[in-house]
PDB file of C-alpha atoms and ligand atoms in Angstrom:
ATOM      1  CA  MET A   1     216.983 276.160  60.650  1.00  0.00           C
ATOM      2  CA  ASN A   2     217.467 278.437  56.938  1.00  0.00           C
ATOM      3  CA  GLN A   3     214.438 280.439  55.254  1.00  0.00           C
ATOM      4  CA  ASP A   4     214.388 277.025  52.816  1.00  0.00           C
ATOM      5  CA  ALA A   5     213.804 274.776  55.700  1.00  0.00           C
ATOM      6  CA  MET A   6     211.401 277.198  57.607  1.00  0.00           C
ATOM      7  CA  LYS A   7     208.913 277.119  53.846  1.00  0.00           C
ATOM      8  CA  LYS A   8     209.104 273.203  54.652  1.00  0.00           C
ATOM      9  CA  ALA A   9     208.195 273.342  58.404  1.00  0.00           C
ATOM     10  CA  ALA A  10     204.936 275.125  56.877  1.00  0.00           C
ATOM     11  CA  ALA A  11     203.952 272.780  54.309  1.00  0.00           C
ATOM     12  CA  GLU A  12     204.924 269.542  56.239  1.00  0.00           C
ATOM     13  CA  ALA A  13     202.046 271.486  58.802  1.00  0.00           C
ATOM     14  CA  ALA A  14     200.107 272.133  56.093  1.00  0.00           C
ATOM     15  CA  LEU A  15     199.463 267.605  55.371  1.00  0.00           C
ATOM     16  CA  GLU A  16     197.030 268.090  58.256  1.00  0.00           C
ATOM     17  CA  TYR A  17     194.785 269.083  56.462  1.00  0.00           C
ATOM     18  CA  VAL A  18     194.770 267.070  53.432  1.00  0.00           C
ATOM     19  CA  GLU A  19     191.427 264.025  54.036  1.00  0.00           C
ATOM     20  CA  SER A  20     191.082 260.429  52.581  1.00  0.00           C
ATOM     21  CA  GLY A  21     189.044 261.754  48.974  1.00  0.00           C
ATOM     22  CA  MET A  22     190.091 264.987  49.074  1.00  0.00           C
ATOM     23  CA  ILE A  23     190.980 267.004  45.949  1.00  0.00           C
ATOM     24  CA  VAL A  24     193.371 269.640  46.779  1.00  0.00           C
ATOM     25  CA  GLY A  25     193.738 273.255  45.170  1.00  0.00           C
ATOM     26  CA  ILE A  26     197.546 273.749  45.135  1.00  0.00           C
ATOM     27  CA  GLY A  27     199.375 276.796  44.595  1.00  0.00           C
ATOM     28  CA  THR A  28     202.521 277.986  43.308  1.00  0.00           C
ATOM     29  CA  GLY A  29     206.495 279.298  44.708  1.00  0.00           C
ATOM     30  CA  SER A  30     209.400 277.593  46.538  1.00  0.00           C
ATOM     31  CA  THR A  31     207.158 276.290  49.464  1.00  0.00           C
ATOM     32  CA  ALA A  32     204.040 275.530  47.509  1.00  0.00           C
ATOM     33  CA  ASN A  33     207.241 273.297  45.754  1.00  0.00           C
ATOM     34  CA  HIS A  34     207.842 271.935  49.816  1.00  0.00           C
ATOM     35  CA  PHE A  35     203.919 270.626  49.476  1.00  0.00           C
ATOM     36  CA  ILE A  36     203.815 269.227  46.288  1.00  0.00           C
ATOM     37  CA  ASP A  37     206.936 267.420  47.201  1.00  0.00           C
ATOM     38  CA  LEU A  38     205.479 266.468  49.953  1.00  0.00           C
ATOM     39  CA  LEU A  39     201.869 265.342  48.890  1.00  0.00           C
ATOM     40  CA  ALA A  40     204.015 262.404  46.781  1.00  0.00           C
ATOM     41  CA  GLY A  41     204.539 260.656  50.072  1.00  0.00           C
ATOM     42  CA  ILE A  42     200.370 260.627  50.370  1.00  0.00           C
ATOM     43  CA  LYS A  43     199.225 260.679  46.846  1.00  0.00           C
ATOM     44  CA  GLY A  44     197.430 257.276  46.861  1.00  0.00           C
ATOM     45  CA  LYS A  45     195.296 259.448  49.977  1.00  0.00           C
ATOM     46  CA  LEU A  46     193.901 261.710  47.342  1.00  0.00           C
ATOM     47  CA  ASP A  47     191.341 261.558  44.406  1.00  0.00           C
ATOM     48  CA  GLY A  48     193.318 264.428  42.244  1.00  0.00           C
ATOM     49  CA  THR A  49     194.317 267.895  42.427  1.00  0.00           C
ATOM     50  CA  VAL A  50     193.928 272.115  40.715  1.00  0.00           C
ATOM     51  CA  ALA A  51     196.915 273.502  39.781  1.00  0.00           C
ATOM     52  CA  SER A  52     197.337 277.344  40.273  1.00  0.00           C
ATOM     53  CA  SER A  53     200.291 277.157  37.469  1.00  0.00           C
ATOM     54  CA  ILE A  54     201.227 275.445  34.411  1.00  0.00           C
ATOM     55  CA  THR A  55     205.153 275.312  36.635  1.00  0.00           C
ATOM     56  CA  SER A  56     202.746 273.282  39.536  1.00  0.00           C
ATOM     57  CA  GLU A  57     201.312 271.540  37.208  1.00  0.00           C
ATOM     58  CA  GLU A  58     204.523 269.348  35.812  1.00  0.00           C
ATOM     59  CA  ARG A  59     205.684 269.561  39.440  1.00  0.00           C
ATOM     60  CA  LEU A  60     202.294 267.225  40.917  1.00  0.00           C
ATOM     61  CA  LYS A  61     202.700 265.765  37.332  1.00  0.00           C
ATOM     62  CA  SER A  62     205.992 265.013  37.836  1.00  0.00           C
ATOM     63  CA  HIS A  63     205.367 263.035  40.994  1.00  0.00           C
ATOM     64  CA  GLY A  64     202.705 260.923  39.478  1.00  0.00           C
ATOM     65  CA  ILE A  65     199.757 262.973  41.570  1.00  0.00           C
ATOM     66  CA  PRO A  66     196.579 263.773  38.994  1.00  0.00           C
ATOM     67  CA  VAL A  67     196.313 267.114  38.251  1.00  0.00           C
ATOM     68  CA  MET A  68     192.319 268.019  37.652  1.00  0.00           C
ATOM     69  CA  ASP A  69     190.357 270.862  35.204  1.00  0.00           C
ATOM     70  CA  LEU A  70     188.842 273.087  37.971  1.00  0.00           C
ATOM     71  CA  ASN A  71     185.958 273.449  35.706  1.00  0.00           C
ATOM     72  CA  SER A  72     185.548 269.776  36.385  1.00  0.00           C
ATOM     73  CA  VAL A  73     185.528 268.988  40.308  1.00  0.00           C
ATOM     74  CA  GLY A  74     182.859 272.655  41.249  1.00  0.00           C
ATOM     75  CA  GLN A  75     184.068 273.233  45.006  1.00  0.00           C
ATOM     76  CA  LEU A  76     186.874 273.047  46.815  1.00  0.00           C
ATOM     77  CA  SER A  77     187.510 271.401  49.846  1.00  0.00           C
ATOM     78  CA  LEU A  78     191.206 273.398  50.790  1.00  0.00           C
ATOM     79  CA  TYR A  79     193.451 274.627  48.807  1.00  0.00           C
ATOM     80  CA  VAL A  80     197.592 274.758  50.111  1.00  0.00           C
ATOM     81  CA  ASP A  81     199.491 278.329  49.065  1.00  0.00           C
ATOM     82  CA  GLY A  82     202.539 280.159  50.014  1.00  0.00           C
ATOM     83  CA  ALA A  83     201.806 284.276  50.284  1.00  0.00           C
ATOM     84  CA  ASP A  84     204.880 287.277  49.567  1.00  0.00           C
ATOM     85  CA  GLU A  85     203.723 289.218  53.026  1.00  0.00           C
ATOM     86  CA  SER A  86     200.968 287.885  55.780  1.00  0.00           C
ATOM     87  CA  THR A  87     198.868 290.175  58.323  1.00  0.00           C
ATOM     88  CA  LYS A  88     197.932 289.352  61.870  1.00  0.00           C
ATOM     89  CA  PHE A  89     194.099 289.576  59.427  1.00  0.00           C
ATOM     90  CA  LEU A  90     195.221 287.110  56.918  1.00  0.00           C
ATOM     91  CA  HIS A  91     195.379 289.390  54.377  1.00  0.00           C
ATOM     92  CA  LEU A  92     197.570 288.344  52.044  1.00  0.00           C
ATOM     93  CA  ILE A  93     200.248 289.653  49.201  1.00  0.00           C
ATOM     94  CA  LYS A  94     200.438 287.522  46.429  1.00  0.00           C
ATOM     95  CA  GLY A  95     201.844 287.084  43.061  1.00  0.00           C
ATOM     96  CA  GLY A  96     205.993 287.139  43.662  1.00  0.00           C
ATOM     97  CA  GLY A  97     205.796 284.561  41.162  1.00  0.00           C
ATOM     98  CA  GLY A  98     203.455 285.368  38.304  1.00  0.00           C
ATOM     99  CA  ALA A  99     200.895 283.015  39.078  1.00  0.00           C
ATOM    100  CA  LEU A 100     198.291 285.559  41.159  1.00  0.00           C
ATOM    101  CA  THR A 101     194.786 285.203  39.117  1.00  0.00           C
ATOM    102  CA  ARG A 102     194.703 281.220  38.041  1.00  0.00           C
ATOM    103  CA  GLU A 103     195.359 281.417  42.540  1.00  0.00           C
ATOM    104  CA  LYS A 104     192.725 283.540  42.717  1.00  0.00           C
ATOM    105  CA  ILE A 105     190.661 281.879  41.029  1.00  0.00           C
ATOM    106  CA  VAL A 106     191.019 278.017  42.714  1.00  0.00           C
ATOM    107  CA  ALA A 107     191.426 279.808  46.693  1.00  0.00           C
ATOM    108  CA  GLY A 108     188.200 281.566  45.225  1.00  0.00           C
ATOM    109  CA  ALA A 109     186.881 277.887  44.757  1.00  0.00           C
ATOM    110  CA  SER A 110     188.002 276.213  48.327  1.00  0.00           C
ATOM    111  CA  ASP A 111     186.575 276.164  51.180  1.00  0.00           C
ATOM    112  CA  LYS A 112     189.205 275.890  53.503  1.00  0.00           C
ATOM    113  CA  PHE A 113     192.652 278.665  52.532  1.00  0.00           C
ATOM    114  CA  VAL A 114     195.699 277.368  54.134  1.00  0.00           C
ATOM    115  CA  CYS A 115     198.470 279.809  54.031  1.00  0.00           C
ATOM    116  CA  ILE A 116     201.976 278.554  54.241  1.00  0.00           C
ATOM    117  CA  ALA A 117     205.157 280.651  54.741  1.00  0.00           C
ATOM    118  CA  ASP A 118     208.005 281.286  57.070  1.00  0.00           C
ATOM    119  CA  ASP A 119     207.787 284.456  59.408  1.00  0.00           C
ATOM    120  CA  SER A 120     209.846 286.632  57.845  1.00  0.00           C
ATOM    121  CA  LYS A 121     206.258 286.677  55.596  1.00  0.00           C
ATOM    122  CA  LEU A 122     204.259 288.542  58.396  1.00  0.00           C
ATOM    123  CA  VAL A 123     204.040 291.387  58.347  1.00  0.00           C
ATOM    124  CA  ASP A 124     201.920 295.470  60.454  1.00  0.00           C
ATOM    125  CA  VAL A 125     201.337 296.422  57.026  1.00  0.00           C
ATOM    126  CA  LEU A 126     200.653 295.456  53.430  1.00  0.00           C
ATOM    127  CA  GLY A 127     202.877 296.360  51.226  1.00  0.00           C
ATOM    128  CA  LYS A 128     206.709 296.710  51.294  1.00  0.00           C
ATOM    129  CA  PHE A 129     207.239 293.455  49.316  1.00  0.00           C
ATOM    130  CA  PRO A 130     206.387 294.940  45.620  1.00  0.00           C
ATOM    131  CA  LEU A 131     202.626 294.940  45.200  1.00  0.00           C
ATOM    132  CA  PRO A 132     201.834 292.417  41.546  1.00  0.00           C
ATOM    133  CA  ILE A 133     199.583 293.579  39.376  1.00  0.00           C
ATOM    134  CA  GLU A 134     198.637 291.411  36.002  1.00  0.00           C
ATOM    135  CA  VAL A 135     197.901 293.429  33.189  1.00  0.00           C
ATOM    136  CA  ILE A 136     196.958 292.856  29.935  1.00  0.00           C
ATOM    137  CA  PRO A 137     199.764 294.127  27.714  1.00  0.00           C
ATOM    138  CA  MET A 138     198.039 297.555  26.157  1.00  0.00           C
ATOM    139  CA  ALA A 139     196.551 298.702  29.487  1.00  0.00           C
ATOM    140  CA  GLN A 140     199.563 299.102  30.589  1.00  0.00           C
ATOM    141  CA  SER A 141     200.643 302.432  30.565  1.00  0.00           C
ATOM    142  CA  LEU A 142     197.170 303.726  31.500  1.00  0.00           C
ATOM    143  CA  ILE A 143     197.205 301.498  34.672  1.00  0.00           C
ATOM    144  CA  ALA A 144     200.676 302.506  35.182  1.00  0.00           C
ATOM    145  CA  ARG A 145     199.844 306.207  35.442  1.00  0.00           C
ATOM    146  CA  GLN A 146     196.384 305.678  38.014  1.00  0.00           C
ATOM    147  CA  ILE A 147     199.061 303.800  39.994  1.00  0.00           C
ATOM    148  CA  VAL A 148     200.988 307.105  40.511  1.00  0.00           C
ATOM    149  CA  ALA A 149     198.075 308.967  41.501  1.00  0.00           C
ATOM    150  CA  LEU A 150     197.344 306.618  43.744  1.00  0.00           C
ATOM    151  CA  GLY A 151     201.315 307.139  45.348  1.00  0.00           C
ATOM    152  CA  GLY A 152     202.575 304.034  43.909  1.00  0.00           C
ATOM    153  CA  ASN A 153     205.751 303.397  41.598  1.00  0.00           C
ATOM    154  CA  PRO A 154     204.915 300.677  38.165  1.00  0.00           C
ATOM    155  CA  VAL A 155     207.876 298.815  37.701  1.00  0.00           C
ATOM    156  CA  LEU A 156     207.249 296.398  34.616  1.00  0.00           C
ATOM    157  CA  ARG A 157     208.485 292.827  35.734  1.00  0.00           C
ATOM    158  CA  GLU A 158     210.914 292.177  32.524  1.00  0.00           C
ATOM    159  CA  GLY A 159     210.596 289.066  30.071  1.00  0.00           C
ATOM    160  CA  PHE A 160     207.818 288.202  32.445  1.00  0.00           C
ATOM    161  CA  VAL A 161     204.446 286.198  29.985  1.00  0.00           C
ATOM    162  CA  THR A 162     201.513 285.333  32.704  1.00  0.00           C
ATOM    163  CA  ASP A 163     199.884 282.120  31.952  1.00  0.00           C
ATOM    164  CA  ASN A 164     197.771 283.984  30.783  1.00  0.00           C
ATOM    165  CA  GLY A 165     199.620 285.814  27.729  1.00  0.00           C
ATOM    166  CA  ASN A 166     200.161 289.384  30.130  1.00  0.00           C
ATOM    167  CA  ILE A 167     201.616 291.309  31.984  1.00  0.00           C
ATOM    168  CA  ILE A 168     203.230 291.466  35.675  1.00  0.00           C
ATOM    169  CA  LEU A 169     203.671 295.409  36.871  1.00  0.00           C
ATOM    170  CA  ASP A 170     205.416 295.588  40.485  1.00  0.00           C
ATOM    171  CA  VAL A 171     203.949 298.316  42.259  1.00  0.00           C
ATOM    172  CA  HIS A 172     206.315 299.799  44.738  1.00  0.00           C
ATOM    173  CA  GLY A 173     205.918 302.495  47.939  1.00  0.00           C
ATOM    174  CA  LEU A 174     202.376 301.635  48.622  1.00  0.00           C
ATOM    175  CA  LYS A 175     201.211 301.759  52.944  1.00  0.00           C
ATOM    176  CA  ILE A 176     198.184 299.310  51.668  1.00  0.00           C
ATOM    177  CA  MET A 177     196.325 299.919  55.120  1.00  0.00           C
ATOM    178  CA  ASN A 178     192.727 298.583  53.862  1.00  0.00           C
ATOM    179  CA  PRO A 179     193.506 296.216  52.349  1.00  0.00           C
ATOM    180  CA  VAL A 180     189.802 295.507  51.163  1.00  0.00           C
ATOM    181  CA  GLU A 181     189.027 298.154  50.116  1.00  0.00           C
ATOM    182  CA  MET A 182     192.511 298.580  47.737  1.00  0.00           C
ATOM    183  CA  GLU A 183     191.492 295.533  46.276  1.00  0.00           C
ATOM    184  CA  GLU A 184     188.522 296.494  44.741  1.00  0.00           C
ATOM    185  CA  GLN A 185     189.538 299.589  44.050  1.00  0.00           C
ATOM    186  CA  ILE A 186     192.690 298.543  41.587  1.00  0.00           C
ATOM    187  CA  ASN A 187     190.106 295.248  40.639  1.00  0.00           C
ATOM    188  CA  GLN A 188     188.120 297.985  38.928  1.00  0.00           C
ATOM    189  CA  TRP A 189     190.533 299.124  36.590  1.00  0.00           C
ATOM    190  CA  PRO A 190     189.853 298.688  32.975  1.00  0.00           C
ATOM    191  CA  GLY A 191     192.948 296.527  31.919  1.00  0.00           C
ATOM    192  CA  VAL A 192     193.791 295.261  35.282  1.00  0.00           C
ATOM    193  CA  VAL A 193     192.778 291.560  35.670  1.00  0.00           C
ATOM    194  CA  THR A 194     193.442 290.838  39.033  1.00  0.00           C
ATOM    195  CA  VAL A 195     195.322 292.631  41.950  1.00  0.00           C
ATOM    196  CA  GLY A 196     197.245 290.887  44.384  1.00  0.00           C
ATOM    197  CA  ILE A 197     196.068 291.375  47.516  1.00  0.00           C
ATOM    198  CA  PHE A 198     194.131 288.851  49.158  1.00  0.00           C
ATOM    199  CA  ALA A 199     191.858 290.609  51.396  1.00  0.00           C
ATOM    200  CA  HIS A 200     188.094 289.772  49.631  1.00  0.00           C
ATOM    201  CA  ARG A 201     188.979 286.082  49.870  1.00  0.00           C
ATOM    202  CA  PRO A 202     191.650 285.596  53.069  1.00  0.00           C
ATOM    203  CA  ALA A 203     193.252 282.241  53.839  1.00  0.00           C
ATOM    204  CA  ASP A 204     191.315 281.007  56.532  1.00  0.00           C
ATOM    205  CA  ILE A 205     194.635 279.136  57.739  1.00  0.00           C
ATOM    206  CA  LEU A 206     197.766 281.049  57.934  1.00  0.00           C
ATOM    207  CA  ILE A 207     200.999 278.415  59.275  1.00  0.00           C
ATOM    208  CA  LEU A 208     204.219 280.434  59.857  1.00  0.00           C
ATOM    209  CA  ALA A 209     207.690 278.529  61.021  1.00  0.00           C
ATOM    210  CA  GLY A 210     210.308 280.323  62.476  1.00  0.00           C
ATOM    211  CA  GLU A 211     213.724 279.581  64.257  1.00  0.00           C
ATOM    212  CA  SER A 212     211.070 278.836  67.515  1.00  0.00           C
ATOM    213  CA  GLY A 213     208.974 276.375  65.624  1.00  0.00           C
ATOM    214  CA  VAL A 214     205.122 276.250  63.733  1.00  0.00           C
ATOM    215  CA  GLN A 215     202.361 278.649  65.074  1.00  0.00           C
ATOM    216  CA  THR A 216     199.348 278.851  63.113  1.00  0.00           C
ATOM    217  CA  TYR A 217     196.730 281.658  62.903  1.00  0.00           C
ATOM    218  CA  THR A 218     193.296 281.750  62.273  1.00  0.00           C
TER     219      THR A 218
HETATM  220  C1  LIG B   1     203.487 282.966  42.694  1.00  0.00           C
HETATM  221  C2  LIG B   1     203.319 283.421  44.928  1.00  0.00           C
HETATM  222  C3  LIG B   1     203.282 282.470  45.955  1.00  0.00           C
HETATM  223  O1  LIG B   1     203.043 281.890  46.961  1.00  0.00           O
HETATM  224  C4  LIG B   1     204.812 283.699  46.339  1.00  0.00           C
HETATM  225  O2  LIG B   1     205.949 284.986  45.720  1.00  0.00           O
HETATM  226  C5  LIG B   1     205.533 283.074  47.553  1.00  0.00           C
HETATM  227  O3  LIG B   1     206.824 281.956  47.063  1.00  0.00           O
HETATM  228  P1  LIG B   1     207.685 281.614  47.656  1.00  0.00           P
HETATM  229  O4  LIG B   1     206.469 280.494  48.090  1.00  0.00           O
HETATM  230  O5  LIG B   1     208.176 281.224  46.733  1.00  0.00           O
HETATM  231  O6  LIG B   1     207.992 282.649  49.180  1.00  0.00           O
HETATM  232  O7  LIG B   1     202.092 284.527  45.440  1.00  0.00           O
HETATM  233  O8  LIG B   1     202.155 283.413  43.139  1.00  0.00           O
END
């Protein structure tokens, strides 16, 4: 099975968490895209969705799946999204697709966060995948200096602007031994919109697909 087939297998397994009448939060990325495409087959079951990016919103709409504004629907029962890395404690790095801020908002508004991925994403320590940070453009050098002081190497994601009009710094070389503390620390730097560590609000369920099938971690 190739990596894309594994992503699809994880997305298929997440369908079982979708119940009639739900408004489902939808993530961003290639694994979330598989989930969106599969959701199209059961769209009559849903009351609607809330998208974590313009790209996902467009894909949902192309399938005729209703997309709602988070402010008009309140708390969601379910959020389904991929990740760039996960530990067995379900702490994540997200933001490879640059949608981390809206992903964190929708995850924070959801009772259950089901993370779907191929099993290459499981790591002992977060940080091999460069940590994305969404930054207000005028704070780029300030934040870059603070990252260097922390031991990281910040790289501007060239030619990329987030859905919120900001830049992304991808931080290489960090070993994130204490994800909750590092999320708190970076989040409080003025100019940081969102850091791509999802530890305060980790996933509740992690579905990993690999050669030997699908495994679920809680
Ligand atoms: C987007 C994300 C994605 O969930 C993450 O990058 C994983 O992507 P993919 O499913 O394509 O491997 O956080 O901002």
